[in-house]
mmCIF file of N, CA and C in Angstrom:
data_model
loop_
_atom_site.group_PDB
_atom_site.id
_atom_site.type_symbol
_atom_site.label_atom_id
_atom_site.label_comp_id
_atom_site.label_asym_id
_atom_site.label_seq_id
_atom_site.Cartn_x
_atom_site.Cartn_y
_atom_site.Cartn_z
ATOM 1 N N MET G 119 259.953 233.532 -22.799
ATOM 2 C CA MET G 119 260.226 232.392 -21.607
ATOM 3 C C MET G 119 261.712 232.560 -21.100
ATOM 4 N N ILE G 120 262.134 232.528 -19.750
ATOM 5 C CA ILE G 120 263.212 232.327 -19.257
ATOM 6 C C ILE G 120 263.937 231.145 -19.399
ATOM 7 N N GLU G 121 264.944 231.206 -20.085
ATOM 8 C CA GLU G 121 265.928 229.693 -19.969
ATOM 9 C C GLU G 121 267.131 229.674 -19.434
ATOM 10 N N LEU G 122 267.519 228.841 -18.724
ATOM 11 C CA LEU G 122 268.970 228.735 -18.205
ATOM 12 C C LEU G 122 269.531 227.762 -18.773
ATOM 13 N N ASP G 123 270.816 228.476 -18.873
ATOM 14 C CA ASP G 123 271.996 227.847 -19.627
ATOM 15 C C ASP G 123 272.253 226.731 -18.712
ATOM 16 N N LYS G 124 272.494 225.512 -19.722
ATOM 17 C CA LYS G 124 272.696 223.906 -19.214
ATOM 18 C C LYS G 124 273.900 223.531 -19.270
ATOM 19 N N GLY G 125 275.020 224.607 -19.141
ATOM 20 C CA GLY G 125 276.252 224.628 -19.150
ATOM 21 C C GLY G 125 276.957 224.334 -17.732
ATOM 22 N N ALA G 126 277.784 224.955 -17.507
ATOM 23 C CA ALA G 126 278.806 224.710 -16.232
ATOM 24 C C ALA G 126 278.002 225.128 -14.984
ATOM 25 N N ASP G 127 276.953 226.062 -15.207
ATOM 26 C CA ASP G 127 276.558 226.758 -14.086
ATOM 27 C C ASP G 127 275.578 225.743 -13.569
ATOM 28 N N ASN G 128 274.904 224.864 -14.116
ATOM 29 C CA ASN G 128 274.018 223.670 -13.774
ATOM 30 C C ASN G 128 274.383 222.933 -12.599
ATOM 31 N N GLN G 129 275.898 222.734 -12.366
ATOM 32 C CA GLN G 129 276.302 221.770 -11.541
ATOM 33 C C GLN G 129 276.416 222.715 -10.573
ATOM 34 N N GLU G 130 276.517 223.713 -10.317
ATOM 35 C CA GLU G 130 276.700 224.807 -9.169
ATOM 36 C C GLU G 130 275.331 225.014 -8.432
ATOM 37 N N LEU G 131 273.929 224.904 -9.069
ATOM 38 C CA LEU G 131 272.782 224.898 -8.444
ATOM 39 C C LEU G 131 272.488 223.717 -7.577
ATOM 40 N N SER G 132 273.190 222.326 -7.857
ATOM 41 C CA SER G 132 273.173 221.309 -7.080
ATOM 42 C C SER G 132 273.423 221.172 -5.572
ATOM 43 N N ILE G 133 272.731 220.650 -5.005
ATOM 44 C CA ILE G 133 273.086 220.746 -3.113
ATOM 45 C C ILE G 133 274.207 219.794 -3.123
ATOM 46 N N ASP G 134 275.003 220.179 -2.311
ATOM 47 C CA ASP G 134 276.277 219.225 -1.934
ATOM 48 C C ASP G 134 276.018 218.734 -0.662
ATOM 49 N N LEU G 135 275.424 217.425 -0.593
ATOM 50 C CA LEU G 135 275.060 216.672 0.794
ATOM 51 C C LEU G 135 276.002 215.991 1.405
ATOM 52 N N THR G 136 277.798 215.863 0.934
ATOM 53 C CA THR G 136 278.640 215.126 1.720
ATOM 54 C C THR G 136 278.547 215.487 3.201
ATOM 55 N N ALA G 137 278.688 216.819 3.458
ATOM 56 C CA ALA G 137 278.682 217.203 4.807
ATOM 57 C C ALA G 137 277.723 216.573 5.840
ATOM 58 N N LEU G 138 276.319 216.939 5.215
ATOM 59 C CA LEU G 138 275.105 216.497 5.453
ATOM 60 C C LEU G 138 275.138 214.745 6.142
ATOM 61 N N ILE G 139 275.617 214.105 4.611
ATOM 62 C CA ILE G 139 275.648 212.646 5.220
ATOM 63 C C ILE G 139 276.699 212.146 6.348
ATOM 64 N N ASP G 140 277.924 213.110 6.078
ATOM 65 C CA ASP G 140 278.880 212.759 7.126
ATOM 66 C C ASP G 140 278.350 212.845 8.710
ATOM 67 N N ILE G 141 277.637 213.972 8.764
ATOM 68 C CA ILE G 141 277.066 214.315 9.944
ATOM 69 C C ILE G 141 275.974 213.476 10.397
ATOM 70 N N ILE G 142 275.029 212.809 9.590
ATOM 71 C CA ILE G 142 274.224 212.034 10.057
ATOM 72 C C ILE G 142 274.706 210.261 10.282
ATOM 73 N N PHE G 143 275.811 210.065 9.575
ATOM 74 C CA PHE G 143 276.666 209.041 9.977
ATOM 75 C C PHE G 143 277.180 208.753 11.173
ATOM 76 N N ILE G 144 277.837 210.113 11.729
ATOM 77 C CA ILE G 144 278.346 210.360 13.161
ATOM 78 C C ILE G 144 277.027 210.141 13.923
ATOM 79 N N LEU G 145 276.267 210.880 13.744
ATOM 80 C CA LEU G 145 275.072 210.653 14.658
ATOM 81 C C LEU G 145 274.733 208.970 14.963
ATOM 82 N N LEU G 146 274.575 208.434 13.644
ATOM 83 C CA LEU G 146 274.001 207.287 13.564
ATOM 84 C C LEU G 146 274.859 206.181 14.598
ATOM 85 N N VAL G 147 276.167 206.175 14.163
ATOM 86 C CA VAL G 147 277.029 205.588 15.350
ATOM 87 C C VAL G 147 277.035 205.947 16.788
ATOM 88 N N PHE G 148 277.025 207.496 17.003
ATOM 89 C CA PHE G 148 277.034 207.582 18.283
ATOM 90 C C PHE G 148 275.630 206.860 18.929
ATOM 91 N N LEU G 149 274.293 206.754 18.322
ATOM 92 C CA LEU G 149 273.352 206.341 18.941
ATOM 93 C C LEU G 149 273.437 204.711 18.753
ATOM 94 N N MET G 150 274.157 204.229 18.081
ATOM 95 C CA MET G 150 274.485 202.712 18.150
ATOM 96 C C MET G 150 275.120 202.316 19.157
ATOM 97 N N LEU G 151 276.002 203.163 19.407
ATOM 98 C CA LEU G 151 276.961 202.711 20.761
ATOM 99 C C LEU G 151 276.392 203.125 21.951
ATOM 100 N N THR G 152 275.627 203.852 22.090
ATOM 101 C CA THR G 152 274.756 204.329 23.146
ATOM 102 C C THR G 152 273.709 203.806 23.584
ATOM 103 N N ALA G 153 273.039 203.429 22.890
ATOM 104 C CA ALA G 153 271.826 202.393 22.779
ATOM 105 C C ALA G 153 271.984 201.151 23.951
ATOM 106 N N ASN G 154 270.956 201.264 24.691
ATOM 107 C CA ASN G 154 271.191 200.042 25.875
ATOM 108 C C ASN G 154 270.811 198.882 25.104
ATOM 109 N N THR G 155 271.425 197.616 25.177
ATOM 110 C CA THR G 155 270.939 196.632 24.794
ATOM 111 C C THR G 155 270.682 195.569 25.954
ATOM 112 N N GLN G 156 269.802 195.004 25.396
ATOM 113 C CA GLN G 156 269.120 193.923 26.544
ATOM 114 C C GLN G 156 270.103 192.813 26.954
ATOM 115 N N LEU G 157 270.641 192.155 27.663
ATOM 116 C CA LEU G 157 271.625 191.161 28.189
ATOM 117 C C LEU G 157 271.098 190.288 28.513
ATOM 118 N N LEU G 158 271.617 189.253 27.369
ATOM 119 C CA LEU G 158 270.688 187.641 27.591
ATOM 120 C C LEU G 158 271.395 186.921 28.493
ATOM 121 N N ALA G 159 270.776 186.182 29.300
ATOM 122 C CA ALA G 159 271.583 185.224 30.271
ATOM 123 C C ALA G 159 270.889 183.929 30.394
ATOM 124 N N LEU G 160 271.302 182.917 30.503
ATOM 125 C CA LEU G 160 270.546 181.698 30.656
ATOM 126 C C LEU G 160 270.754 181.664 32.085
ATOM 127 N N PRO G 161 269.531 180.956 32.936
ATOM 128 C CA PRO G 161 269.255 180.889 34.425
ATOM 129 C C PRO G 161 270.079 179.622 34.557
ATOM 130 N N VAL G 162 271.234 179.963 35.666
ATOM 131 C CA VAL G 162 272.079 178.717 36.290
ATOM 132 C C VAL G 162 271.680 178.469 37.519
ATOM 133 N N ASP G 163 271.588 177.448 37.820
ATOM 134 C CA ASP G 163 271.267 176.921 39.384
ATOM 135 C C ASP G 163 272.925 176.738 40.124
ATOM 136 N N VAL G 164 272.925 177.929 40.907
ATOM 137 C CA VAL G 164 274.294 178.101 41.354
ATOM 138 C C VAL G 164 274.313 177.276 42.497
ATOM 139 N N PRO G 165 275.166 176.457 43.234
ATOM 140 C CA PRO G 165 275.236 175.823 44.244
ATOM 141 C C PRO G 165 275.372 176.677 45.671
ATOM 142 N N THR G 166 274.456 176.289 46.206
ATOM 143 C CA THR G 166 274.575 177.063 47.773
ATOM 144 C C THR G 166 275.332 176.087 48.715
ATOM 145 N N SER G 167 275.901 177.147 49.866
ATOM 146 C CA SER G 167 276.917 176.723 50.767
ATOM 147 C C SER G 167 275.780 175.814 51.628
ATOM 148 N N GLY G 168 276.402 174.273 51.947
ATOM 149 C CA GLY G 168 275.292 173.808 52.685
ATOM 150 C C GLY G 168 276.065 173.803 54.106
ATOM 151 N N GLY G 169 275.636 173.115 55.024
ATOM 152 C CA GLY G 169 275.686 172.907 56.340
ATOM 153 C C GLY G 169 276.939 171.996 56.552
ATOM 154 N N GLU G 170 277.486 171.470 55.592
ATOM 155 C CA GLU G 170 278.859 170.728 55.160
ATOM 156 C C GLU G 170 280.034 171.326 55.728
ATOM 157 N N GLN G 171 281.098 170.585 56.217
ATOM 158 C CA GLN G 171 282.108 171.071 56.372
ATOM 159 C C GLN G 171 283.253 170.958 55.303
ATOM 160 N N ALA G 172 283.683 171.788 55.028
ATOM 161 C CA ALA G 172 284.901 171.895 53.884
ATOM 162 C C ALA G 172 286.004 170.862 54.277
ATOM 163 N N GLN G 173 286.594 170.329 53.376
ATOM 164 C CA GLN G 173 287.758 169.019 53.786
ATOM 165 C C GLN G 173 289.021 169.672 53.688
ATOM 166 N N VAL G 174 289.492 169.348 54.845
ATOM 167 C CA VAL G 174 291.101 170.176 55.011
ATOM 168 C C VAL G 174 291.697 169.218 54.087
ATOM 169 N N LEU G 175 292.353 169.798 52.959
ATOM 170 C CA LEU G 175 293.423 168.842 52.481
ATOM 171 C C LEU G 175 294.794 168.727 53.422
ATOM 172 N N ALA G 176 295.222 167.333 53.452
ATOM 173 C CA ALA G 176 296.346 166.734 54.176
ATOM 174 C C ALA G 176 297.276 167.410 53.598
ATOM 175 N N PRO G 177 298.738 167.956 54.352
ATOM 176 C CA PRO G 177 299.809 168.554 53.559
ATOM 177 C C PRO G 177 300.705 167.273 53.031
ATOM 178 N N LYS G 178 301.315 167.390 51.863
ATOM 179 C CA LYS G 178 301.762 166.239 51.321
ATOM 180 C C LYS G 178 303.239 166.263 51.832
ATOM 181 N N PRO G 179 303.646 165.213 51.990
ATOM 182 C CA PRO G 179 305.017 165.194 52.668
ATOM 183 C C PRO G 179 306.130 165.695 51.864
ATOM 184 N N ASN G 180 307.237 166.231 52.558
ATOM 185 C CA ASN G 180 308.123 167.148 51.958
ATOM 186 C C ASN G 180 309.562 166.831 52.524
ATOM 187 N N ILE G 181 310.571 166.850 52.023
ATOM 188 C CA ILE G 181 311.802 167.402 52.495
ATOM 189 C C ILE G 181 312.472 168.663 52.112
ATOM 190 N N SER G 182 312.742 169.051 53.283
ATOM 191 C CA SER G 182 313.336 170.680 53.037
ATOM 192 C C SER G 182 314.746 170.431 52.914
ATOM 193 N N VAL G 183 315.669 170.910 51.672
ATOM 194 C CA VAL G 183 316.856 170.764 51.668
ATOM 195 C C VAL G 183 317.311 172.381 51.817
ATOM 196 N N ASN G 184 318.392 172.477 52.551
ATOM 197 C CA ASN G 184 318.741 173.739 52.601
ATOM 198 C C ASN G 184 320.345 173.932 51.787
ATOM 199 N N VAL G 185 320.621 175.217 51.626
ATOM 200 C CA VAL G 185 321.881 175.443 51.100
ATOM 201 C C VAL G 185 322.258 176.754 51.709
ATOM 202 N N MET G 186 323.306 176.632 52.738
ATOM 203 C CA MET G 186 323.859 177.725 53.633
ATOM 204 C C MET G 186 324.860 178.665 52.852
ATOM 205 N N ALA G 187 325.104 179.778 53.627
ATOM 206 C CA ALA G 187 326.190 180.569 53.311
ATOM 207 C C ALA G 187 327.486 180.331 53.769
ATOM 208 N N LYS G 188 327.377 179.759 54.942
ATOM 209 C CA LYS G 188 328.785 179.544 55.725
ATOM 210 C C LYS G 188 328.509 177.896 56.157
ATOM 211 N N ALA G 189 329.759 177.263 56.158
ATOM 212 C CA ALA G 189 330.129 175.869 56.445
ATOM 213 C C ALA G 189 329.248 175.571 57.765
ATOM 214 N N PRO G 190 328.743 174.355 58.059
ATOM 215 C CA PRO G 190 328.377 173.497 56.961
ATOM 216 C C PRO G 190 327.183 173.956 55.979
ATOM 217 N N TYR G 191 327.267 173.697 54.484
ATOM 218 C CA TYR G 191 326.923 174.413 53.937
ATOM 219 C C TYR G 191 325.554 173.499 53.705
ATOM 220 N N TRP G 192 325.188 172.467 53.619
ATOM 221 C CA TRP G 192 324.149 171.252 53.433
ATOM 222 C C TRP G 192 323.361 171.181 54.841
ATOM 223 N N ALA G 193 321.968 171.214 54.627
ATOM 224 C CA ALA G 193 321.024 170.773 55.574
ATOM 225 C C ALA G 193 319.978 169.892 55.106
ATOM 226 N N ILE G 194 319.354 168.910 55.723
ATOM 227 C CA ILE G 194 318.003 168.559 55.689
ATOM 228 C C ILE G 194 317.343 168.584 56.885
ATOM 229 N N ASP G 195 315.686 169.324 56.432
ATOM 230 C CA ASP G 195 314.935 169.418 57.282
ATOM 231 C C ASP G 195 315.552 169.823 58.910
ATOM 232 N N GLY G 196 316.595 170.825 58.778
ATOM 233 C CA GLY G 196 317.241 171.425 59.875
ATOM 234 C C GLY G 196 318.358 170.448 60.446
ATOM 235 N N HIS G 197 318.989 169.690 60.026
ATOM 236 C CA HIS G 197 320.020 168.766 60.493
ATOM 237 C C HIS G 197 320.928 168.854 59.419
ATOM 238 N N SER G 198 322.230 169.555 59.746
ATOM 239 C CA SER G 198 323.377 169.815 58.934
ATOM 240 C C SER G 198 324.407 168.691 58.384
ATOM 241 N N TYR G 199 324.644 168.921 57.490
ATOM 242 C CA TYR G 199 325.955 167.844 56.846
ATOM 243 C C TYR G 199 327.080 168.780 56.515
ATOM 244 N N ALA G 200 327.839 168.212 57.234
ATOM 245 C CA ALA G 200 329.394 168.982 56.669
ATOM 246 C C ALA G 200 329.764 168.519 55.258
ATOM 247 N N ALA G 201 329.770 167.646 55.039
ATOM 248 C CA ALA G 201 330.092 166.723 53.469
ATOM 249 C C ALA G 201 329.040 166.775 52.419
ATOM 250 N N PHE G 202 329.433 167.263 51.731
ATOM 251 C CA PHE G 202 328.244 166.888 50.406
ATOM 252 C C PHE G 202 328.011 165.570 50.101
ATOM 253 N N SER G 203 328.892 164.410 50.259
ATOM 254 C CA SER G 203 328.956 163.046 49.848
ATOM 255 C C SER G 203 327.639 162.625 51.106
ATOM 256 N N ASP G 204 327.682 162.886 52.547
ATOM 257 C CA ASP G 204 326.784 162.176 53.385
ATOM 258 C C ASP G 204 325.455 162.998 53.094
ATOM 259 N N PHE G 205 325.239 164.442 52.744
ATOM 260 C CA PHE G 205 324.218 165.122 52.400
ATOM 261 C C PHE G 205 323.692 164.321 51.235
ATOM 262 N N SER G 206 324.202 164.131 50.077
ATOM 263 C CA SER G 206 323.557 163.452 49.001
ATOM 264 C C SER G 206 323.291 161.951 49.316
ATOM 265 N N ALA G 207 324.056 161.179 49.835
ATOM 266 C CA ALA G 207 323.467 159.816 50.337
ATOM 267 C C ALA G 207 322.226 159.806 51.288
ATOM 268 N N GLU G 208 321.948 161.099 52.164
ATOM 269 C CA GLU G 208 320.947 160.736 53.252
ATOM 270 C C GLU G 208 319.769 161.388 52.145
ATOM 271 N N VAL G 209 319.609 162.486 51.276
ATOM 272 C CA VAL G 209 318.928 162.809 50.280
ATOM 273 C C VAL G 209 318.250 161.338 49.764
ATOM 274 N N ALA G 210 319.031 160.834 49.162
ATOM 275 C CA ALA G 210 319.111 159.280 48.265
ATOM 276 C C ALA G 210 318.259 158.504 49.179
ATOM 277 N N ARG G 211 318.609 158.209 50.297
ATOM 278 C CA ARG G 211 317.906 157.578 51.290
ATOM 279 C C ARG G 211 316.219 157.745 51.489
ATOM 280 N N ARG G 212 316.376 158.906 51.882
ATOM 281 C CA ARG G 212 315.038 159.633 52.183
ATOM 282 C C ARG G 212 314.092 159.439 51.078
ATOM 283 N N LEU G 213 314.713 159.611 49.948
ATOM 284 C CA LEU G 213 313.728 159.188 48.466
ATOM 285 C C LEU G 213 313.571 158.322 48.075
ATOM 286 N N THR G 214 314.202 157.162 48.433
ATOM 287 C CA THR G 214 314.016 155.867 48.073
ATOM 288 C C THR G 214 312.893 155.154 49.209
ATOM 289 N N VAL G 215 313.336 155.677 50.427
ATOM 290 C CA VAL G 215 312.126 155.151 51.185
ATOM 291 C C VAL G 215 310.754 155.774 51.351
ATOM 292 N N GLU G 216 310.766 157.143 50.533
ATOM 293 C CA GLU G 216 309.477 157.458 50.449
ATOM 294 C C GLU G 216 309.466 158.280 49.021
ATOM 295 N N PRO G 217 309.119 157.461 48.199
ATOM 296 C CA PRO G 217 309.274 158.375 46.718
ATOM 297 C C PRO G 217 308.191 159.306 46.717
ATOM 298 N N GLU G 218 307.473 159.591 47.373
ATOM 299 C CA GLU G 218 306.160 160.721 47.026
ATOM 300 C C GLU G 218 306.581 161.851 47.759
ATOM 301 N N LEU G 219 307.599 161.783 48.277
ATOM 302 C CA LEU G 219 307.983 163.214 49.014
ATOM 303 C C LEU G 219 308.417 164.223 47.859
ATOM 304 N N GLU G 220 308.054 165.595 48.182
ATOM 305 C CA GLU G 220 308.221 166.555 47.398
ATOM 306 C C GLU G 220 309.535 167.488 47.936
ATOM 307 N N VAL G 221 310.358 167.513 47.165
ATOM 308 C CA VAL G 221 311.537 168.306 47.564
ATOM 309 C C VAL G 221 311.197 169.954 47.417
ATOM 310 N N ILE G 222 311.844 170.487 48.379
ATOM 311 C CA ILE G 222 311.667 171.956 48.557
ATOM 312 C C ILE G 222 312.843 172.490 48.991
ATOM 313 N N VAL G 223 313.586 173.183 48.178
ATOM 314 C CA VAL G 223 315.206 174.018 48.131
ATOM 315 C C VAL G 223 314.757 175.238 48.843
ATOM 316 N N ALA G 224 315.664 175.656 49.921
ATOM 317 C CA ALA G 224 315.729 176.915 50.622
ATOM 318 C C ALA G 224 316.961 177.258 50.337
ATOM 319 N N ALA G 225 317.367 177.979 49.621
ATOM 320 C CA ALA G 225 318.651 178.550 49.741
ATOM 321 C C ALA G 225 318.998 180.019 50.373
ATOM 322 N N ASP G 226 320.242 180.242 51.106
ATOM 323 C CA ASP G 226 320.388 181.312 51.818
ATOM 324 C C ASP G 226 320.806 182.388 50.496
ATOM 325 N N LYS G 227 320.400 183.644 50.506
ATOM 326 C CA LYS G 227 320.588 184.508 49.275
ATOM 327 C C LYS G 227 322.367 184.989 49.234
ATOM 328 N N GLN G 228 322.831 184.612 50.145
ATOM 329 C CA GLN G 228 324.113 184.744 50.865
ATOM 330 C C GLN G 228 324.785 183.723 50.308
ATOM 331 N N ALA G 229 324.369 182.591 50.088
ATOM 332 C CA ALA G 229 325.033 181.436 49.520
ATOM 333 C C ALA G 229 325.554 181.425 48.183
ATOM 334 N N GLU G 230 326.678 180.576 47.569
ATOM 335 C CA GLU G 230 327.431 180.755 46.360
ATOM 336 C C GLU G 230 326.299 179.911 45.350
ATOM 337 N N VAL G 231 326.395 180.639 44.403
ATOM 338 C CA VAL G 231 325.447 179.882 43.217
ATOM 339 C C VAL G 231 326.018 178.408 43.144
ATOM 340 N N GLN G 232 327.139 178.231 43.038
ATOM 341 C CA GLN G 232 327.710 176.892 42.735
ATOM 342 C C GLN G 232 327.276 175.791 43.596
ATOM 343 N N LEU G 233 327.264 176.038 45.057
ATOM 344 C CA LEU G 233 326.550 175.019 45.542
ATOM 345 C C LEU G 233 325.295 175.039 45.302
ATOM 346 N N LEU G 234 324.506 176.075 44.971
ATOM 347 C CA LEU G 234 322.800 175.784 44.490
ATOM 348 C C LEU G 234 323.071 174.743 43.305
ATOM 349 N N LEU G 235 323.874 174.852 42.164
ATOM 350 C CA LEU G 235 323.659 174.327 40.985
ATOM 351 C C LEU G 235 324.242 172.858 41.486
ATOM 352 N N GLN G 236 325.378 172.575 42.333
ATOM 353 C CA GLN G 236 325.706 171.172 42.847
ATOM 354 C C GLN G 236 324.412 170.469 43.349
ATOM 355 N N LEU G 237 323.328 171.215 44.063
ATOM 356 C CA LEU G 237 322.468 170.400 44.470
ATOM 357 C C LEU G 237 321.533 170.191 43.397
ATOM 358 N N LEU G 238 321.123 170.940 42.584
ATOM 359 C CA LEU G 238 320.151 170.909 41.424
ATOM 360 C C LEU G 238 320.761 169.670 40.478
ATOM 361 N N ALA G 239 322.159 169.564 40.346
ATOM 362 C CA ALA G 239 322.432 168.236 39.601
ATOM 363 C C ALA G 239 322.431 167.235 40.100
ATOM 364 N N MET G 240 322.901 167.360 41.604
ATOM 365 C CA MET G 240 322.573 165.870 42.427
ATOM 366 C C MET G 240 321.261 165.407 42.312
ATOM 367 N N LEU G 241 320.024 166.718 42.164
ATOM 368 C CA LEU G 241 318.469 166.145 42.340
ATOM 369 C C LEU G 241 318.228 165.403 41.021
ATOM 370 N N GLN G 242 319.103 166.186 39.979
ATOM 371 C CA GLN G 242 318.473 165.479 38.786
ATOM 372 C C GLN G 242 319.280 164.276 38.515
ATOM 373 N N ALA G 243 320.631 163.953 39.088
ATOM 374 C CA ALA G 243 320.951 162.755 39.117
ATOM 375 C C ALA G 243 320.160 161.744 39.608
ATOM 376 N N HIS G 244 319.598 162.118 40.429
ATOM 377 C CA HIS G 244 318.706 160.870 41.063
ATOM 378 C C HIS G 244 317.291 161.255 40.453
ATOM 379 N N LYS G 245 316.987 161.559 39.596
ATOM 380 C CA LYS G 245 315.849 161.788 38.634
ATOM 381 C C LYS G 245 314.561 162.628 39.508
ATOM 382 N N ILE G 246 315.044 163.434 40.142
ATOM 383 C CA ILE G 246 313.947 164.656 40.676
ATOM 384 C C ILE G 246 314.007 165.770 39.990
ATOM 385 N N SER G 247 312.709 165.583 38.897
ATOM 386 C CA SER G 247 312.381 166.458 37.972
ATOM 387 C C SER G 247 311.632 167.773 38.663
ATOM 388 N N GLN G 248 310.844 167.606 39.532
ATOM 389 C CA GLN G 248 310.134 168.755 40.110
ATOM 390 C C GLN G 248 310.576 169.039 41.594
ATOM 391 N N THR G 249 311.003 170.409 41.794
ATOM 392 C CA THR G 249 311.544 170.806 42.861
ATOM 393 C C THR G 249 310.544 172.311 43.280
ATOM 394 N N GLN G 250 310.581 172.555 44.682
ATOM 395 C CA GLN G 250 309.998 173.847 44.713
ATOM 396 C C GLN G 250 311.264 174.544 45.230
ATOM 397 N N ILE G 251 311.497 175.984 45.001
ATOM 398 C CA ILE G 251 312.471 176.957 45.419
ATOM 399 C C ILE G 251 311.539 177.903 46.364
ATOM 400 N N LEU G 252 312.490 177.863 47.560
ATOM 401 C CA LEU G 252 311.576 178.878 48.242
ATOM 402 C C LEU G 252 311.919 180.535 47.924
ATOM 403 N N MET G 253 311.399 181.263 47.874
ATOM 404 C CA MET G 253 311.947 182.657 47.587
ATOM 405 C C MET G 253 311.146 183.847 48.535
ATOM 406 N N GLU G 254 311.543 184.714 49.073
ATOM 407 C CA GLU G 254 310.790 185.688 49.906
ATOM 408 C C GLU G 254 310.344 186.687 48.732
ATOM 409 N N PRO G 255 309.013 186.986 49.456
ATOM 410 C CA PRO G 255 308.132 187.801 48.414
ATOM 411 C C PRO G 255 308.419 189.112 48.260
#
C-alpha cells in the first residue's frame, strides 16, 4: 500500500482559498452597491395653486442714510446735511417719531472709513442695533 508522509508536505497539498475569498468578497460588495433598491415614500398631498392671488407684502418703512466722499458728507433720504450734529439730530427725530423705521446705510466706496464709523457709533448711541448696509454685488 502507498502511504503519504504526514510531515511538512501535507500542508502543501491543501488549497489556498485566500485569493478566491477576496474575489468573492469584492463581487459581493459590487453587487450590493449596484443593486436597485426600491425607494419608499409616503404619499403627500401637495397644495395646488388655486385661483387666489398672492398677497403682495407692503414694503417696510425705512430711512436711507448716506455717507458721501465729498462735503457735505451726510444725507438722509437724499437731503444733505453739512454738519454731523444736524444730521444726528434729524436721524434721532425721525426715529423717535417712527420707531419702526429700518435704517439703511449707503456709503460711497470712496468715503473715509472714519465717517462710516462715526455714523455707526451714532446709531449705536441711539440704541439702533440692526441696520442694513447697501453694497454692490
